[in-house]
Short mmCIF file of C-alpha atoms in Angstrom, two decimals:
data_model
loop_
_atom_site.label_atom_id
_atom_site.label_comp_id
_atom_site.label_asym_id
_atom_site.label_seq_id
_atom_site.Cartn_x
_atom_site.Cartn_y
_atom_site.Cartn_z
CA MET A 1 -47.50 7.44 -4.32
CA ILE A 2 -50.32 5.45 -2.91
CA ILE A 3 -49.77 1.78 -2.25
CA GLN A 4 -52.56 -0.55 -2.87
CA HIS A 5 -50.84 -4.07 -2.59
CA ALA A 6 -47.71 -5.01 -0.77
CA ILE A 7 -46.31 -8.39 0.19
CA LEU A 8 -43.14 -9.61 2.07
CA HIS A 9 -41.39 -12.87 1.59
CA ILE A 10 -38.46 -14.10 3.63
CA LEU A 11 -35.44 -15.68 1.87
CA ASP A 12 -33.20 -16.80 4.84
CA THR A 13 -30.64 -18.83 3.23
CA ASN A 14 -28.79 -18.82 6.68
CA THR A 15 -31.38 -21.46 7.57
CA GLY A 16 -32.20 -22.65 4.20
CA ARG A 17 -35.62 -21.45 4.55
CA LEU A 18 -38.06 -19.55 2.14
CA ILE A 19 -40.94 -18.38 4.17
CA ALA A 20 -43.59 -17.14 1.76
CA SER A 21 -46.08 -14.77 3.00
CA GLN A 22 -49.75 -16.51 2.53
CA ALA A 23 -51.32 -12.87 2.39
CA GLU A 24 -50.38 -9.41 1.71
CA MET A 25 -49.09 -6.97 4.24
CA ALA A 26 -51.40 -4.67 6.27
CA LEU A 27 -50.69 -1.17 4.81
CA ASP A 28 -52.35 0.90 7.57
CA GLY A 29 -49.51 -0.23 10.00
CA ALA A 30 -47.43 2.65 11.61
CA GLY A 31 -45.08 4.11 9.07
CA VAL A 32 -45.32 1.23 6.54
CA GLN A 33 -46.52 3.43 3.56
CA ASP A 34 -43.83 6.08 4.42
CA TYR A 35 -41.02 3.23 4.74
CA ILE A 36 -41.69 2.00 1.27
CA GLU A 37 -42.12 5.43 -0.21
CA GLN A 38 -38.80 6.61 1.37
CA ILE A 39 -36.84 3.41 -0.04
CA VAL A 40 -38.45 4.09 -3.41
CA LYS A 41 -36.90 7.67 -3.23
CA LYS A 42 -33.51 6.42 -2.32
CA ILE A 43 -33.67 4.04 -5.43
CA TYR A 44 -34.60 6.77 -7.96
CA ALA A 45 -31.70 8.76 -6.75
CA GLY A 46 -29.24 5.83 -6.87
CA ASP A 47 -26.74 4.75 -9.56
CA VAL A 48 -29.87 3.25 -11.62
CA LYS A 49 -29.79 1.47 -14.69
CA LYS A 50 -32.84 1.86 -17.35
CA GLY A 51 -34.47 -0.28 -19.74
CA THR A 52 -37.79 -1.40 -21.23
CA LEU A 53 -39.31 -4.59 -20.54
CA THR A 54 -40.33 -6.57 -23.95
CA ALA A 55 -43.62 -8.80 -23.83
CA HIS A 56 -41.29 -11.93 -23.53
CA ASP A 57 -39.22 -10.76 -20.86
CA TYR A 58 -39.41 -13.02 -17.66
CA LEU A 59 -40.86 -10.17 -15.38
CA ALA A 60 -43.25 -8.99 -17.99
CA THR A 61 -44.74 -12.42 -18.22
CA MET A 62 -44.90 -12.79 -14.36
CA LEU A 63 -46.72 -9.26 -14.19
CA ASP A 64 -49.50 -10.72 -16.22
CA ASN A 65 -50.50 -12.86 -13.41
CA ALA A 66 -53.50 -11.16 -12.00
CA ASP A 67 -52.95 -13.12 -8.66
CA PHE A 68 -50.48 -10.73 -6.80
CA SER A 69 -49.66 -13.23 -4.01
CA ASP A 70 -49.09 -16.01 -6.43
CA MET A 71 -46.87 -13.92 -8.66
CA THR A 72 -44.64 -12.54 -5.99
CA THR A 73 -44.27 -16.06 -4.47
CA GLN A 74 -43.09 -17.28 -7.78
CA LEU A 75 -40.58 -14.48 -7.99
CA ALA A 76 -39.60 -15.28 -4.25
CA SER A 77 -39.06 -18.99 -5.09
CA LYS A 78 -36.86 -18.06 -7.97
CA MET A 79 -34.77 -15.65 -6.09
CA PHE A 80 -34.25 -17.95 -3.35
CA ASP A 81 -33.06 -20.86 -5.62
CA ILE A 82 -30.39 -18.58 -7.04
CA MET A 83 -29.28 -17.32 -3.74
CA SER A 84 -29.07 -20.89 -2.37
CA GLY A 85 -25.37 -22.01 -2.02
CA GLN A 86 -24.06 -18.53 -2.74
CA ASP A 87 -22.41 -17.27 0.25
CA ALA A 88 -21.70 -13.90 -1.26
CA ILE A 89 -25.35 -13.02 -1.79
CA ARG A 90 -26.79 -11.76 1.58
CA PRO A 91 -30.09 -13.27 2.69
CA GLY A 92 -32.92 -10.75 3.08
CA ASP A 93 -36.52 -10.15 2.45
CA ILE A 94 -38.27 -9.55 -0.91
CA LEU A 95 -40.79 -6.72 -0.81
CA SER A 96 -43.02 -6.59 -3.83
CA PHE A 97 -45.78 -3.76 -4.03
CA LEU A 98 -48.28 -2.27 -6.57
CA ALA A 99 -48.90 1.40 -6.40
CA THR A 100 -50.28 4.44 -7.96
CA THR A 101 -48.26 7.40 -8.78
CA ASP A 102 -48.56 10.69 -10.46
CA ASP A 103 -47.10 9.04 -13.63
CA GLY A 104 -49.39 6.03 -13.51
CA PRO A 105 -49.36 2.53 -11.69
CA LEU A 106 -46.05 1.24 -10.55
CA PHE A 107 -44.79 -1.98 -9.69
CA GLY A 108 -41.74 -2.56 -7.33
CA LEU A 109 -39.69 -5.27 -6.42
CA ILE A 110 -36.95 -4.52 -3.58
CA LYS A 111 -34.56 -6.82 -1.82
CA LEU A 112 -34.07 -5.93 1.79
CA ASN A 113 -30.84 -7.38 2.88
CA PHE A 114 -30.64 -8.46 6.64
CA SER A 115 -28.01 -6.70 8.80
CA PRO A 116 -27.07 -8.17 12.26
CA ARG A 117 -27.89 -5.58 15.09
CA TYR A 118 -27.76 -5.74 18.78
CA ALA A 119 -31.21 -4.94 20.75
CA HIS A 120 -32.00 -5.19 24.40
CA VAL A 121 -34.29 -7.95 25.85
CA VAL A 122 -35.84 -8.42 29.30
CA ALA A 123 -35.55 -11.71 30.96
CA TYR A 124 -36.67 -13.01 34.31
CA GLN A 125 -34.17 -15.24 36.50
CA ASP A 126 -35.10 -16.43 39.94
CA ASN A 127 -37.75 -13.75 40.24
CA GLN A 128 -35.32 -11.08 39.10
CA MET A 129 -35.63 -8.83 35.89
CA ILE A 130 -32.24 -8.94 33.95
CA ASN A 131 -31.79 -6.59 30.89
CA ASN A 132 -29.86 -8.48 28.42
CA LEU A 133 -28.31 -7.86 24.90
CA VAL A 134 -29.33 -10.18 21.95
CA LEU A 135 -27.83 -10.13 18.27
CA ASN A 136 -30.84 -9.92 15.88
CA GLN A 137 -29.52 -11.42 12.45
CA ALA A 138 -32.57 -10.06 10.38
CA VAL A 139 -32.75 -6.40 10.82
CA LEU A 140 -34.09 -4.60 7.57
CA PRO A 141 -32.50 -1.50 6.08
CA ALA A 142 -33.59 1.86 7.70
CA ALA A 143 -35.74 4.04 5.10
CA THR A 144 -32.65 6.30 4.63
CA GLN A 145 -30.31 3.51 3.48
CA THR A 146 -30.07 2.84 -0.36
CA VAL A 147 -30.83 -0.86 -1.00
CA ASP A 148 -28.39 -3.05 -3.10
CA GLU A 149 -30.91 -4.61 -5.52
CA ALA A 150 -34.61 -3.30 -6.65
CA ILE A 151 -36.49 -2.69 -9.86
CA LEU A 152 -39.19 -0.19 -10.41
CA VAL A 153 -41.47 -0.75 -13.49
CA ASP A 154 -43.87 1.75 -14.75
CA LEU A 155 -46.75 -0.37 -15.81
CA THR A 156 -47.83 2.00 -18.48
CA THR A 157 -44.64 2.35 -20.50
CA GLN A 158 -42.94 -0.87 -19.37
CA GLN A 159 -39.90 1.31 -18.58
CA TYR A 160 -37.92 0.35 -15.51
CA HIS A 161 -35.23 1.64 -13.13
CA LEU A 162 -32.91 -1.05 -11.86
CA LEU A 163 -30.40 -0.90 -8.92
CA GLU A 164 -28.10 -3.71 -8.42
CA LYS A 165 -24.59 -4.77 -7.58
CA LYS A 166 -22.23 -7.47 -8.45
CA TYR A 167 -21.21 -10.22 -6.52
CA LEU A 168 -18.34 -12.82 -6.72
CA ILE A 169 -20.22 -16.14 -7.77
CA ASP A 170 -17.94 -19.09 -9.07
CA GLY A 171 -15.04 -16.98 -9.30
CA HIS A 172 -16.76 -14.13 -11.43
CA ARG A 173 -18.18 -10.88 -10.68
CA VAL A 174 -21.77 -11.29 -11.59
CA ALA A 175 -24.91 -8.95 -11.80
CA TYR A 176 -26.91 -11.75 -10.71
CA PHE A 177 -30.21 -9.76 -10.17
CA SER A 178 -30.50 -8.64 -13.85
CA GLU A 179 -28.88 -11.41 -15.41
CA LYS A 180 -29.90 -14.50 -13.53
CA PHE A 181 -33.23 -13.51 -11.63
CA LEU A 182 -34.67 -11.14 -14.09
CA ALA A 183 -32.99 -12.13 -17.29
CA ILE A 184 -32.74 -8.63 -18.69
CA GLN A 185 -30.13 -6.51 -20.19
CA PRO A 186 -30.42 -2.99 -18.81
CA GLU A 187 -28.58 0.02 -20.47
CA THR A 188 -25.33 0.82 -18.83
CA SER A 189 -25.68 3.33 -15.92
CA VAL A 190 -24.19 6.76 -15.69
CA LYS A 191 -21.59 5.55 -12.98
CA GLU A 192 -20.56 2.69 -15.36
CA ASN A 193 -20.01 4.85 -18.39
CA ILE A 194 -18.25 7.45 -16.29
CA GLN A 195 -15.90 4.64 -14.70
CA THR A 196 -15.20 3.47 -18.16
CA ILE A 197 -14.14 7.03 -19.28
CA LYS A 198 -11.83 7.38 -16.26
CA ARG A 199 -10.14 3.97 -17.01
CA THR A 200 -9.67 4.71 -20.84
CA VAL A 201 -8.30 8.10 -20.00
CA LYS A 202 -5.74 6.75 -17.55
CA LYS A 203 -4.76 4.03 -20.00
CA ILE A 204 -4.10 6.34 -22.67
CA ALA A 205 -2.17 8.92 -20.43
CA ASP A 206 -0.03 6.14 -19.19
CA LYS A 207 1.35 5.63 -22.82
CA TYR A 208 2.63 9.34 -22.95
CA ASP A 209 5.19 11.11 -20.91
CA ASP A 210 3.80 14.42 -21.87
CA LEU A 211 0.57 13.54 -20.34
CA PRO A 212 0.87 13.05 -16.46
CA ALA A 213 -1.91 10.89 -15.28
CA HIS A 214 -2.97 13.21 -12.25
CA GLU A 215 -3.30 16.27 -14.79
CA VAL A 216 -5.42 14.22 -17.44
CA LEU A 217 -7.76 12.76 -14.69
CA ALA A 218 -8.07 16.08 -13.12
CA LYS A 219 -9.00 17.60 -16.22
CA THR A 220 -11.40 14.89 -17.05
CA GLN A 221 -13.09 15.40 -13.74
CA GLU A 222 -13.39 19.08 -14.64
CA VAL A 223 -15.12 18.30 -17.99
CA ILE A 224 -17.53 16.05 -16.18
CA TYR A 225 -18.39 18.46 -13.57
CA ASP A 226 -18.98 21.24 -16.12
CA ALA A 227 -21.11 18.98 -18.04
CA LEU A 228 -23.37 18.45 -15.15
CA GLU A 229 -25.01 21.55 -15.46
CA SER A 230 -26.54 20.66 -18.78
CA GLY A 231 -27.32 17.16 -17.80
CA GLN A 232 -25.37 15.70 -20.62
CA LEU A 233 -21.76 14.52 -21.06
CA ASP A 234 -20.30 14.41 -24.39
CA THR A 235 -17.45 11.78 -24.63
CA ASN A 236 -16.08 13.80 -27.76
CA THR A 237 -15.85 16.89 -25.68
CA ILE A 238 -13.59 14.85 -23.22
CA ALA A 239 -11.31 13.96 -26.18
CA GLU A 240 -11.03 17.75 -27.22
CA LYS A 241 -10.35 19.25 -23.75
CA VAL A 242 -8.27 16.34 -22.18
CA PHE A 243 -6.16 15.44 -25.23
CA SER A 244 -6.31 18.87 -27.22
CA ASP A 245 -2.49 18.97 -27.59
CA ASN A 246 -2.07 15.06 -28.66
CA LEU A 247 -3.77 14.16 -31.62
CA THR A 248 -2.85 10.47 -31.56
CA ALA A 249 -3.85 10.18 -27.99
CA LYS A 250 -7.18 11.90 -28.70
CA MET A 251 -7.70 9.40 -31.56
CA GLN A 252 -6.70 6.36 -29.53
CA TYR A 253 -9.25 7.64 -26.77
CA GLN A 254 -12.05 7.89 -29.26
CA GLU A 255 -11.61 4.59 -30.76
CA LYS A 256 -11.49 2.94 -27.49
CA ILE A 257 -14.67 4.88 -26.14
CA ALA A 258 -16.54 4.02 -29.39
CA ALA A 259 -15.97 0.33 -28.74
CA GLN A 260 -17.15 0.52 -25.07
CA VAL A 261 -19.69 3.56 -24.56
CA ILE A 262 -23.09 2.80 -26.64
CA ASP A 263 -23.95 6.66 -26.90
CA LYS A 264 -21.32 9.46 -27.58
CA THR A 265 -23.82 11.43 -25.43
CA ILE A 266 -24.64 10.31 -22.05
CA ALA A 267 -27.65 11.89 -20.14
CA ILE A 268 -26.99 12.42 -16.67
CA GLU A 269 -29.89 12.28 -14.17
CA ASN A 270 -29.79 12.87 -10.35
CA LYS A 271 -27.14 15.99 -11.22
CA GLU A 272 -27.07 16.93 -7.60
CA LYS A 273 -25.54 13.53 -6.69
CA TYR A 274 -22.73 13.80 -9.27
CA GLN A 275 -22.05 17.32 -8.55
CA LYS A 276 -21.44 16.55 -5.09
CA LYS A 277 -19.20 13.77 -5.68
CA TYR A 278 -17.19 15.70 -8.38
CA ARG A 279 -16.96 19.33 -7.23
CA THR A 280 -13.73 18.61 -5.12
CA GLN A 281 -10.42 17.70 -6.67
CA LYS A 282 -8.46 14.98 -4.46
CA PHE A 283 -4.63 14.24 -4.68
CA LYS A 284 -2.52 11.91 -2.71
CA LEU A 285 1.06 12.75 -2.82
CA ASP A 286 3.98 10.21 -2.48
CA SER A 287 4.83 11.71 0.75
CA GLY A 288 1.76 10.73 2.18
CA ILE A 289 -0.07 14.24 2.18
CA GLU A 290 -3.61 14.08 0.92
CA ILE A 291 -5.22 17.44 -0.32
CA SER A 292 -8.88 18.21 -1.50
CA ILE A 293 -9.31 21.41 -3.64
CA PRO A 294 -12.76 22.67 -4.85
CA ILE A 295 -13.04 22.67 -8.61
CA SER A 296 -13.41 26.43 -8.62
CA VAL A 297 -10.35 26.89 -6.75
CA TYR A 298 -8.31 24.37 -8.76
CA GLN A 299 -9.38 25.99 -11.94
CA ASP A 300 -7.93 29.50 -10.73
CA PRO A 301 -3.97 29.55 -11.28
CA SER A 302 -3.89 32.33 -9.01
CA LYS A 303 -4.91 30.09 -6.13
CA VAL A 304 -3.20 26.79 -6.98
CA GLU A 305 -0.48 25.79 -9.34
CA PHE A 306 1.54 22.47 -9.88
CA VAL A 307 5.19 23.26 -10.75
CA ASN A 308 7.40 21.12 -12.77
CA ASN A 309 10.87 21.45 -11.09
CA VAL A 310 14.20 20.92 -12.86
CA ASN A 311 15.28 17.92 -10.88
CA GLY A 312 12.09 15.98 -12.31
CA THR A 313 10.00 16.65 -9.18
CA MET A 314 6.93 18.62 -8.86
CA SER A 315 5.80 21.28 -6.31
CA LEU A 316 2.19 22.04 -5.35
CA VAL A 317 1.98 25.73 -4.64
CA ILE A 318 -1.18 27.06 -2.89
CA LYS A 319 -1.46 30.75 -3.03
CA ASP A 320 -3.07 33.75 -1.49
CA ILE A 321 -3.89 32.46 1.64
CA GLU A 322 -5.66 34.50 4.22
CA SER A 323 -6.26 32.38 7.13
CA VAL A 324 -5.67 28.71 8.03
CA PHE A 325 -8.02 26.71 10.19
CA ASN A 326 -7.48 23.38 11.93
CA LYS A 327 -10.31 21.03 11.52
CA PHE A 328 -9.06 19.03 14.52
CA THR A 329 -11.95 19.62 16.96
CA VAL A 330 -12.06 19.31 20.94
#
């Protein structure tokens, strides 16, 4: 990625000031290009939402403005107006850039939230040098961090990748970045679709005594994990494998999913991210014991087994153990 233009506007709602830069950033500064590129990589690897801008979308009309500085100042001004008076939305900087990538021209708008950090400062008092600590309220995220809000637009196809989170505004959790600032309706993210599936599975399981929630959710995680290899998650496969012995539960699940998930087949990008997240089954017992079991081991009944006892309790049996290591380190 080669960045041609970049500008930084300061949205300091703590002081009530929008400090709009009057000129573009110097891109030959130490690490500037690398900093932006690393953040962009983290955005693409995050829980992004996708979509395509139409000619009438607010951002599309703004991108028609050939004056990069004026266009980004207008964007920053709108963002500042939305943020003002909303304590839940953190102050920060708006970084906008235009770049050339292997796939063509790219526009990026990234909100870099401030984080308070202590730093040292050298002062002099009575001809003596004193090293003090000072709290800097406007430290920007490290290049290794994932930002909370950003949009990357392929200027050839108008397709975008959006990263955002919801904030409590006027008593409601609102995705202000897409709804109020960009005024777009992105597709549902993979993370949101999976959360919908898990919530629906649990609600259905809670209705039936023969569907213990821990078993149903564990089976759901297995199906999701197995689907990651192909990069596609079929909601009907979950119905067949999780509710295979309960036709009524299966039908109820399919009806609820049809009303909530747009596509029966969910494409999963960033497979490695989700494989890392779902490769381990995690349980918490009422005794306070917490246990993590790799999927491959959990699926092997010669290694792990849940046993229903006649008194209504359950036992978790871990078998074929050759050695035990205590992870408490000195």
